[in-house]
Amino acid sequence: MGFDLLVRNGRLPDGSTADIAITGTTIAAIEPGIAAEAARVVDAAGKLVSAPFVDAHFHMDATLSYGSPRINESGTLLEGIALWGELKALQTKDDIVARALEYCRQAIGKGVLAIRSHVDVTDASFRTVEALLEVRDIVRDTLDLQLVAFPQDGWFRAPGAEAQVIRALDAGVDVVGGIPHFERTMADGTAAVRAACELAAERGLMVDLHCDESDDPMSRHIETLAAETIRCGLQGRTTGSHLTSMHSMDNYYVAKLLPLIAEAQVSAIPNPLINITLQGRMDSYPKRRGMTRVPELLAQGVTVAFGQDCVRDPWYPLGSGDMLDVAHMGLHVAHMTAPDEMRRAFEMVTRTPAEILGLDFGLEVGRRASLVVLDAEDPIDALRLRPARLAVISNGRVVAETTPAETRLGDLF
Ligand code: FE2
């Protein structure tokens, strides 16, 4: 029988070698030396074949806007939020769509085939939501864009925000968001977490909160998120993004908190490039790293994925949509340099975020035929080199190919 696409001689993340046969949009076979013909053959030549990269935390309504209308002088989260407020008033829906599509093209070229993007719903014009709903439709066949209704200026702090969250969900936004540490008081933050969980339970949706993105060790909204997850029966459907205050918390308190997060099956999404940049800005020396306690969360059995968060926007001047950059920074900041830990870091930008988003990705027969061929020997080599994505295959279609750059050395020694 003939296949539609055959990836020959790929090295799987576990080190074994196999051909991957694709029929339509599904992986039909994974085994060495498949004899059948195929309409198209991609020769992986012994290079790493992986499940696609997935970014579980991004802001597509702000991306590629760096410098507009000015740059973030202090480098802090709070100036970023203020700057985004200025940009929101100026940008048109077409601006947002154009920048978002440009970012999607860049990310697809890097093998990213799914993104969970928060979309700010506190803009009364609603143009951010309308723009990203349009982008989600345009990219649908190639990239899964999951949207979170994110009240950037606070569920209670911004007038009308709760109604805007509901309006966004009614319009088709997928996930309930929030930002409890940005409410006026801890009590308002607690109430915002409760409101988000109740709304999600009512509508059968997932929750993903910007939670405790703060150096304040007393920012403990993750505790409320875990408790509300259990109370509302949302186990396995809620996520705490950032959780940076956990870095600064008292160890005794954390010893109680970690099992609670595990019990509630709350996922965690640290964003290492951004958290290492935004946090610790008010410290002298030593300066805190500001990323949450990743190895400790993993040891408790918590699902943890690394997110990109920002690329060239009011919060971060760099970034390229490359999830290997994200994992590279993440493993450095978390001291995850043992071989098993580095392989885990690779999974934290491929398999694990796909699980959080509820996607049918993975190198297994019967799953969606979405995968990436990298110019690397194995996942650790990929993290070290962050090499070319030789071929990116989405739903059985080759959607991007890259020829590796070649260095020609002169007569050196
Ligand atoms: Fe974020």
CSV table of C-alpha atoms and ligand atoms in Angstrom, one decimal:
chain,number,residue,atom,x,y,z
A,1,MET,CA,0.0,0.0,0.0
A,2,GLY,CA,1.2,3.5,-0.7
A,3,PHE,CA,1.4,6.3,1.9
A,4,ASP,CA,1.0,10.0,1.4
A,5,LEU,CA,4.2,10.9,3.1
A,6,LEU,CA,7.2,8.9,4.4
A,7,VAL,CA,9.9,10.3,6.7
A,8,ARG,CA,12.8,7.9,6.1
A,9,ASN,CA,15.5,7.1,8.6
A,10,GLY,CA,14.6,9.4,11.5
A,11,ARG,CA,16.2,9.1,14.9
A,12,LEU,CA,13.5,9.2,17.6
A,13,PRO,CA,14.0,11.0,20.9
A,14,ASP,CA,14.6,7.6,22.6
A,15,GLY,CA,17.6,7.0,20.3
A,16,SER,CA,16.0,4.3,18.1
A,17,THR,CA,15.8,4.7,14.3
A,18,ALA,CA,12.6,4.4,12.3
A,19,ASP,CA,10.6,5.4,9.2
A,20,ILE,CA,7.4,7.3,9.9
A,21,ALA,CA,4.6,6.7,7.4
A,22,ILE,CA,1.7,9.1,7.1
A,23,THR,CA,-1.7,8.7,5.5
A,24,GLY,CA,-3.8,11.8,5.3
A,25,THR,CA,-3.4,13.7,8.6
A,26,THR,CA,-2.6,10.6,10.7
A,27,ILE,CA,0.6,8.7,11.5
A,28,ALA,CA,0.0,5.2,10.0
A,29,ALA,CA,3.2,3.4,10.9
A,30,ILE,CA,6.5,3.9,12.8
A,31,GLU,CA,9.0,1.1,12.2
A,32,PRO,CA,12.4,0.6,10.6
A,33,GLY,CA,12.7,0.0,6.9
A,34,ILE,CA,9.1,0.5,5.7
A,35,ALA,CA,9.1,-1.0,2.2
A,36,ALA,CA,6.0,0.7,0.8
A,37,GLU,CA,6.0,3.6,-1.6
A,38,ALA,CA,4.8,7.2,-0.8
A,39,ALA,CA,3.7,10.1,-2.7
A,40,ARG,CA,6.4,12.2,-1.1
A,41,VAL,CA,9.5,11.1,0.9
A,42,VAL,CA,11.5,13.2,3.3
A,43,ASP,CA,14.9,11.8,4.1
A,44,ALA,CA,15.7,12.5,7.7
A,45,ALA,CA,19.2,11.0,7.2
A,46,GLY,CA,19.5,9.8,10.7
A,47,LYS,CA,18.6,13.1,12.3
A,48,LEU,CA,16.3,13.7,15.2
A,49,VAL,CA,12.6,13.5,14.5
A,50,SER,CA,10.4,14.9,17.3
A,51,ALA,CA,6.8,15.7,18.1
A,52,PRO,CA,6.2,19.4,17.3
A,53,PHE,CA,7.1,22.2,19.6
A,54,VAL,CA,4.1,23.6,21.5
A,55,ASP,CA,4.1,27.0,23.2
A,56,ALA,CA,1.7,26.9,26.2
A,57,HIS,CA,2.0,30.6,27.1
A,58,PHE,CA,2.1,33.5,24.7
A,59,HIS,CA,0.7,37.0,24.0
A,60,MET,CA,0.0,37.2,20.3
A,61,ASP,CA,-1.9,40.5,20.5
A,62,ALA,CA,1.3,42.3,21.7
A,63,THR,CA,4.0,40.4,19.7
A,64,LEU,CA,6.4,42.1,17.3
A,65,SER,CA,5.3,45.6,18.6
A,66,TYR,CA,8.6,46.4,20.3
A,67,GLY,CA,9.3,50.2,20.4
A,68,SER,CA,5.7,51.1,19.7
A,69,PRO,CA,4.9,53.7,21.0
A,70,ARG,CA,8.2,53.6,23.1
A,71,ILE,CA,10.4,51.0,24.9
A,72,ASN,CA,10.1,49.8,28.5
A,73,GLU,CA,12.8,51.8,30.2
A,74,SER,CA,12.7,50.1,33.6
A,75,GLY,CA,12.4,46.6,32.2
A,76,THR,CA,9.7,45.8,34.8
A,77,LEU,CA,6.4,43.9,34.4
A,78,LEU,CA,4.5,47.0,35.7
A,79,GLU,CA,6.0,49.4,33.1
A,80,GLY,CA,5.3,46.7,30.5
A,81,ILE,CA,1.6,46.6,31.5
A,82,ALA,CA,1.4,50.5,31.4
A,83,LEU,CA,3.2,50.5,28.0
A,84,TRP,CA,0.8,47.9,26.6
A,85,GLY,CA,-2.1,50.1,27.7
A,86,GLU,CA,-0.7,52.9,25.6
A,87,LEU,CA,-0.2,50.6,22.6
A,88,LYS,CA,-3.8,49.2,23.0
A,89,ALA,CA,-5.3,52.6,22.4
A,90,LEU,CA,-3.3,53.1,19.2
A,91,GLN,CA,-3.3,49.8,17.4
A,92,THR,CA,-5.9,48.8,14.8
A,93,LYS,CA,-7.3,45.3,14.3
A,94,ASP,CA,-5.4,45.0,11.1
A,95,ASP,CA,-2.2,45.9,12.9
A,96,ILE,CA,-2.8,43.0,15.3
A,97,VAL,CA,-3.7,40.5,12.6
A,98,ALA,CA,-0.7,41.4,10.5
A,99,ARG,CA,1.8,41.1,13.4
A,100,ALA,CA,0.2,37.9,14.7
A,101,LEU,CA,0.4,36.2,11.3
A,102,GLU,CA,4.0,37.3,10.9
A,103,TYR,CA,4.8,35.7,14.2
A,104,CYS,CA,2.9,32.5,13.3
A,105,ARG,CA,5.0,32.2,10.1
A,106,GLN,CA,8.2,32.6,12.2
A,107,ALA,CA,7.1,30.1,14.8
A,108,ILE,CA,6.0,27.5,12.2
A,109,GLY,CA,9.5,27.8,10.7
A,110,LYS,CA,10.9,26.9,14.1
A,111,GLY,CA,8.6,23.8,14.3
A,112,VAL,CA,6.0,25.3,16.7
A,113,LEU,CA,2.6,23.9,15.6
A,114,ALA,CA,0.4,24.9,18.6
A,115,ILE,CA,0.3,28.0,20.7
A,116,ARG,CA,-1.9,29.0,23.7
A,117,SER,CA,-2.1,32.8,23.5
A,118,HIS,CA,-3.6,35.0,26.2
A,119,VAL,CA,-5.7,37.8,24.6
A,120,ASP,CA,-6.4,41.0,26.5
A,121,VAL,CA,-10.1,41.4,26.8
A,122,THR,CA,-10.0,44.6,28.9
A,123,ASP,CA,-9.8,46.8,25.7
A,124,ALA,CA,-13.4,48.1,25.4
A,125,SER,CA,-13.1,48.1,21.6
A,126,PHE,CA,-12.7,44.3,21.7
A,127,ARG,CA,-10.4,44.5,18.7
A,128,THR,CA,-7.7,42.3,20.3
A,129,VAL,CA,-10.3,39.5,20.6
A,130,GLU,CA,-11.7,40.0,17.1
A,131,ALA,CA,-8.2,40.0,15.6
A,132,LEU,CA,-7.0,36.8,17.3
A,133,LEU,CA,-10.2,35.0,16.5
A,134,GLU,CA,-9.6,35.9,12.9
A,135,VAL,CA,-6.0,34.8,13.1
A,136,ARG,CA,-7.1,31.5,14.7
A,137,ASP,CA,-9.3,30.8,11.7
A,138,ILE,CA,-6.6,31.7,9.2
A,139,VAL,CA,-3.9,29.5,10.6
A,140,ARG,CA,-6.2,26.6,11.6
A,141,ASP,CA,-5.0,24.0,9.1
A,142,THR,CA,-1.3,24.5,10.1
A,143,LEU,CA,-1.2,25.8,13.7
A,144,ASP,CA,-3.5,25.2,16.6
A,145,LEU,CA,-4.1,28.5,18.3
A,146,GLN,CA,-5.8,28.2,21.6
A,147,LEU,CA,-7.0,31.5,23.1
A,148,VAL,CA,-7.3,32.6,26.8
A,149,ALA,CA,-9.7,35.4,27.8
A,150,PHE,CA,-7.2,37.4,29.8
A,151,PRO,CA,-8.3,40.5,31.8
A,152,GLN,CA,-4.9,42.2,31.7
A,153,ASP,CA,-5.9,45.1,33.8
A,154,GLY,CA,-7.6,43.0,36.5
A,155,TRP,CA,-10.8,41.0,36.8
A,156,PHE,CA,-12.1,43.5,39.4
A,157,ARG,CA,-9.6,46.3,39.0
A,158,ALA,CA,-10.5,47.1,35.4
A,159,PRO,CA,-14.1,48.4,35.1
A,160,GLY,CA,-16.3,45.9,33.2
A,161,ALA,CA,-13.5,43.3,32.9
A,162,GLU,CA,-15.7,40.3,34.1
A,163,ALA,CA,-18.3,41.2,31.5
A,164,GLN,CA,-15.6,41.4,28.8
A,165,VAL,CA,-14.3,37.9,29.8
A,166,ILE,CA,-17.8,36.5,29.4
A,167,ARG,CA,-18.2,38.4,26.1
A,168,ALA,CA,-14.9,36.9,24.8
A,169,LEU,CA,-15.9,33.4,25.8
A,170,ASP,CA,-19.3,33.9,24.1
A,171,ALA,CA,-17.4,34.9,21.0
A,172,GLY,CA,-15.4,31.7,20.9
A,173,VAL,CA,-12.3,32.2,23.1
A,174,ASP,CA,-11.4,28.9,24.6
A,175,VAL,CA,-10.0,29.3,28.1
A,176,VAL,CA,-10.7,31.5,31.2
A,177,GLY,CA,-7.8,33.7,32.3
A,178,GLY,CA,-7.0,36.1,35.1
A,179,ILE,CA,-4.2,38.0,36.9
A,180,PRO,CA,-5.0,37.8,40.6
A,181,HIS,CA,-1.7,39.4,41.8
A,182,PHE,CA,-2.6,42.6,39.8
A,183,GLU,CA,-5.9,43.2,41.6
A,184,ARG,CA,-5.9,46.0,44.1
A,185,THR,CA,-5.8,43.7,47.2
A,186,MET,CA,-5.0,40.1,48.1
A,187,ALA,CA,-8.7,39.7,48.9
A,188,ASP,CA,-9.7,40.9,45.4
A,189,GLY,CA,-7.1,38.5,44.0
A,190,THR,CA,-8.7,35.6,45.9
A,191,ALA,CA,-12.1,36.6,44.7
A,192,ALA,CA,-10.8,36.8,41.1
A,193,VAL,CA,-9.4,33.2,41.3
A,194,ARG,CA,-12.8,32.0,42.6
A,195,ALA,CA,-14.7,33.8,39.9
A,196,ALA,CA,-12.5,32.4,37.1
A,197,CYS,CA,-12.9,28.8,38.4
A,198,GLU,CA,-16.6,29.1,38.9
A,199,LEU,CA,-17.0,30.5,35.4
A,200,ALA,CA,-14.9,27.7,33.9
A,201,ALA,CA,-16.8,25.0,35.8
A,202,GLU,CA,-20.1,26.5,34.7
A,203,ARG,CA,-19.1,26.4,31.0
A,204,GLY,CA,-16.9,23.2,31.0
A,205,LEU,CA,-13.8,25.2,30.2
A,206,MET,CA,-10.1,25.2,31.3
A,207,VAL,CA,-8.5,27.9,33.4
A,208,ASP,CA,-5.0,29.4,32.9
A,209,LEU,CA,-4.2,32.3,35.2
A,210,HIS,CA,-1.2,34.6,35.3
A,211,CYS,CA,-0.6,33.7,38.9
A,212,ASP,CA,1.8,35.3,41.4
A,213,GLU,CA,4.1,36.8,38.7
A,214,SER,CA,5.7,38.7,41.6
A,215,ASP,CA,8.8,38.7,43.8
A,216,ASP,CA,6.5,39.0,46.8
A,217,PRO,CA,6.7,35.8,48.8
A,218,MET,CA,3.3,36.6,50.3
A,219,SER,CA,1.6,36.4,46.8
A,220,ARG,CA,-0.1,33.1,47.4
A,221,HIS,CA,-2.9,33.0,44.8
A,222,ILE,CA,-1.6,29.6,43.7
A,223,GLU,CA,-2.9,28.2,46.9
A,224,THR,CA,-6.4,29.6,46.2
A,225,LEU,CA,-6.2,28.3,42.6
A,226,ALA,CA,-5.4,24.8,43.9
A,227,ALA,CA,-8.2,24.9,46.5
A,228,GLU,CA,-10.8,26.3,44.1
A,229,THR,CA,-9.8,23.7,41.5
A,230,ILE,CA,-10.7,21.0,43.9
A,231,ARG,CA,-13.9,22.8,45.1
A,232,CYS,CA,-15.1,23.3,41.6
A,233,GLY,CA,-14.2,19.8,40.4
A,234,LEU,CA,-11.7,21.2,37.8
A,235,GLN,CA,-8.8,18.8,38.6
A,236,GLY,CA,-6.5,18.5,35.6
A,237,ARG,CA,-8.1,21.5,33.8
A,238,THR,CA,-6.4,24.4,35.5
A,239,THR,CA,-3.0,26.0,35.1
A,240,GLY,CA,-0.9,28.5,37.0
A,241,SER,CA,1.3,30.5,34.7
A,242,HIS,CA,4.5,32.1,36.0
A,243,LEU,CA,4.2,31.3,39.7
A,244,THR,CA,7.4,33.3,40.3
A,245,SER,CA,6.6,34.2,43.9
A,246,MET,CA,7.2,30.6,44.8
A,247,HIS,CA,10.9,31.2,44.2
A,248,SER,CA,10.9,33.6,47.1
A,249,MET,CA,8.5,31.8,49.5
A,250,ASP,CA,9.4,30.3,52.8
A,251,ASN,CA,10.5,26.7,52.5
A,252,TYR,CA,8.1,25.5,55.2
A,253,TYR,CA,5.1,27.0,53.4
A,254,VAL,CA,6.3,25.5,50.1
A,255,ALA,CA,6.5,22.1,51.7
A,256,LYS,CA,2.7,22.3,52.3
A,257,LEU,CA,1.9,24.1,49.0
A,258,LEU,CA,3.6,21.6,46.6
A,259,PRO,CA,1.4,18.6,47.6
A,260,LEU,CA,-1.7,20.8,47.4
A,261,ILE,CA,-0.8,21.7,43.8
A,262,ALA,CA,-0.2,18.0,42.9
A,263,GLU,CA,-3.5,17.0,44.6
A,264,ALA,CA,-5.5,19.5,42.6
A,265,GLN,CA,-3.6,18.5,39.4
A,266,VAL,CA,-2.9,22.2,38.6
A,267,SER,CA,-0.3,22.4,35.8
A,268,ALA,CA,2.5,25.0,36.0
A,269,ILE,CA,3.9,27.1,33.1
A,270,PRO,CA,7.1,29.0,34.0
A,271,ASN,CA,8.3,31.3,31.3
A,272,PRO,CA,12.1,31.4,31.8
A,273,LEU,CA,13.2,34.0,29.2
A,274,ILE,CA,10.7,36.5,30.6
A,275,ASN,CA,10.9,35.6,34.3
A,276,ILE,CA,14.7,35.8,34.4
A,277,THR,CA,14.4,39.3,32.8
A,278,LEU,CA,11.4,40.8,34.6
A,279,GLN,CA,11.8,39.5,38.1
A,280,GLY,CA,14.4,40.6,40.7
A,281,ARG,CA,14.4,44.2,39.3
A,282,MET,CA,14.1,45.7,42.8
A,283,ASP,CA,16.8,43.5,44.3
A,284,SER,CA,20.4,44.7,44.9
A,285,TYR,CA,22.7,41.7,45.3
A,286,PRO,CA,22.2,38.8,45.4
A,287,LYS,CA,19.5,39.1,42.7
A,288,ARG,CA,16.8,36.4,42.7
A,289,ARG,CA,16.3,34.4,39.6
A,290,GLY,CA,12.6,34.7,39.9
A,291,MET,CA,11.6,31.5,38.1
A,292,THR,CA,9.3,29.1,40.0
A,293,ARG,CA,10.6,25.9,41.7
A,294,VAL,CA,10.6,23.7,38.6
A,295,PRO,CA,12.6,20.6,39.8
A,296,GLU,CA,10.5,20.5,43.0
A,297,LEU,CA,7.2,20.8,41.1
A,298,LEU,CA,8.4,18.0,38.8
A,299,ALA,CA,9.4,15.8,41.8
A,300,GLN,CA,5.8,16.2,43.1
A,301,GLY,CA,4.5,14.9,39.8
A,302,VAL,CA,3.1,18.3,38.7
A,303,THR,CA,2.8,18.8,35.0
A,304,VAL,CA,5.2,21.6,34.1
A,305,ALA,CA,5.8,23.1,30.6
A,306,PHE,CA,8.0,26.0,29.6
A,307,GLY,CA,6.4,28.9,27.8
A,308,GLN,CA,7.7,31.6,25.5
A,309,ASP,CA,5.4,34.4,26.8
A,310,CYS,CA,6.8,37.3,24.8
A,311,VAL,CA,8.6,38.1,21.6
A,312,ARG,CA,9.5,41.7,20.9
A,313,ASP,CA,6.8,43.4,22.8
A,314,PRO,CA,6.3,45.8,25.8
A,315,TRP,CA,7.9,43.2,28.2
A,316,TYR,CA,10.7,41.7,26.2
A,317,PRO,CA,12.9,43.1,23.4
A,318,LEU,CA,14.2,39.7,22.1
A,319,GLY,CA,12.8,36.3,21.2
A,320,SER,CA,12.4,34.4,17.9
A,321,GLY,CA,9.6,31.9,18.5
A,322,ASP,CA,12.2,29.2,19.1
A,323,MET,CA,11.0,26.9,21.9
A,324,LEU,CA,14.6,25.5,22.1
A,325,ASP,CA,15.7,29.0,23.3
A,326,VAL,CA,13.0,28.8,26.0
A,327,ALA,CA,14.0,25.3,27.1
A,328,HIS,CA,17.7,26.3,27.0
A,329,MET,CA,17.2,29.2,29.4
A,330,GLY,CA,14.8,27.1,31.5
A,331,LEU,CA,17.3,24.3,32.1
A,332,HIS,CA,20.0,26.9,33.0
A,333,VAL,CA,17.9,28.8,35.5
A,334,ALA,CA,16.5,25.6,37.1
A,335,HIS,CA,19.9,23.9,37.3
A,336,MET,CA,18.5,21.0,35.2
A,337,THR,CA,21.8,20.0,33.6
A,338,ALA,CA,21.8,16.2,34.3
A,339,PRO,CA,21.1,14.2,31.1
A,340,ASP,CA,17.7,13.1,32.3
A,341,GLU,CA,16.8,16.6,33.3
A,342,MET,CA,17.8,18.0,29.9
A,343,ARG,CA,15.7,15.4,28.1
A,344,ARG,CA,12.9,16.4,30.4
A,345,ALA,CA,13.4,20.1,29.5
A,346,PHE,CA,13.0,19.0,25.8
A,347,GLU,CA,9.7,17.3,26.7
A,348,MET,CA,8.6,20.5,28.5
A,349,VAL,CA,8.5,22.3,25.1
A,350,THR,CA,7.0,19.4,23.1
A,351,ARG,CA,5.0,16.6,24.8
A,352,THR,CA,4.1,18.3,28.1
A,353,PRO,CA,2.6,21.5,26.7
A,354,ALA,CA,0.6,19.4,24.1
A,355,GLU,CA,-0.8,17.5,27.1
A,356,ILE,CA,-1.8,20.8,28.9
A,357,LEU,CA,-3.5,22.1,25.7
A,358,GLY,CA,-5.3,18.8,25.2
A,359,LEU,CA,-3.7,18.1,21.8
A,360,ASP,CA,-3.4,14.8,20.0
A,361,PHE,CA,0.4,15.3,19.3
A,362,GLY,CA,3.1,12.7,19.7
A,363,LEU,CA,5.1,10.2,17.7
A,364,GLU,CA,2.7,7.3,18.0
A,365,VAL,CA,0.6,5.4,15.4
A,366,GLY,CA,-2.9,6.9,15.1
A,367,ARG,CA,-2.0,10.3,16.3
A,368,ARG,CA,-1.9,13.5,14.2
A,369,ALA,CA,0.8,13.6,11.7
A,370,SER,CA,2.6,16.6,13.0
A,371,LEU,CA,6.3,16.4,13.6
A,372,VAL,CA,9.7,18.1,13.2
A,373,VAL,CA,13.0,16.9,11.7
A,374,LEU,CA,15.9,18.7,13.4
A,375,ASP,CA,19.5,19.0,12.3
A,376,ALA,CA,20.6,17.3,15.6
A,377,GLU,CA,21.5,13.8,16.9
A,378,ASP,CA,19.2,13.8,19.9
A,379,PRO,CA,17.2,16.1,22.2
A,380,ILE,CA,20.3,17.2,24.2
A,381,ASP,CA,22.1,18.0,21.0
A,382,ALA,CA,19.1,20.0,19.9
A,383,LEU,CA,19.1,22.0,23.2
A,384,ARG,CA,22.8,22.7,22.8
A,385,LEU,CA,22.8,23.8,19.2
A,386,ARG,CA,19.2,25.0,18.7
A,387,PRO,CA,19.7,23.9,15.1
A,388,ALA,CA,17.8,24.2,11.8
A,389,ARG,CA,14.3,22.6,11.6
A,390,LEU,CA,15.1,20.7,8.4
A,391,ALA,CA,11.4,19.8,7.9
A,392,VAL,CA,8.2,20.8,9.7
A,393,ILE,CA,5.2,18.6,9.0
A,394,SER,CA,1.8,19.7,10.1
A,395,ASN,CA,-1.3,17.4,9.7
A,396,GLY,CA,0.6,15.4,7.1
A,397,ARG,CA,1.8,18.3,5.0
A,398,VAL,CA,5.4,19.7,4.8
A,399,VAL,CA,4.8,23.3,5.8
A,400,ALA,CA,8.4,24.5,6.3
A,401,GLU,CA,11.9,23.4,5.3
A,402,THR,CA,15.2,24.9,6.3
A,403,THR,CA,18.7,24.4,4.7
A,404,PRO,CA,21.3,24.5,7.5
A,405,ALA,CA,23.8,27.4,7.3
A,406,GLU,CA,27.3,26.3,6.3
A,407,THR,CA,30.4,27.8,7.9
A,408,ARG,CA,33.5,27.8,5.7
A,409,LEU,CA,36.7,28.2,7.8
A,410,GLY,CA,39.8,29.8,6.4
A,411,ASP,CA,43.4,28.4,6.9
A,412,LEU,CA,43.4,28.6,10.7
A,413,PHE,CA,46.2,26.5,12.2
B,1,FE2,FE,2.1,36.1,30.2
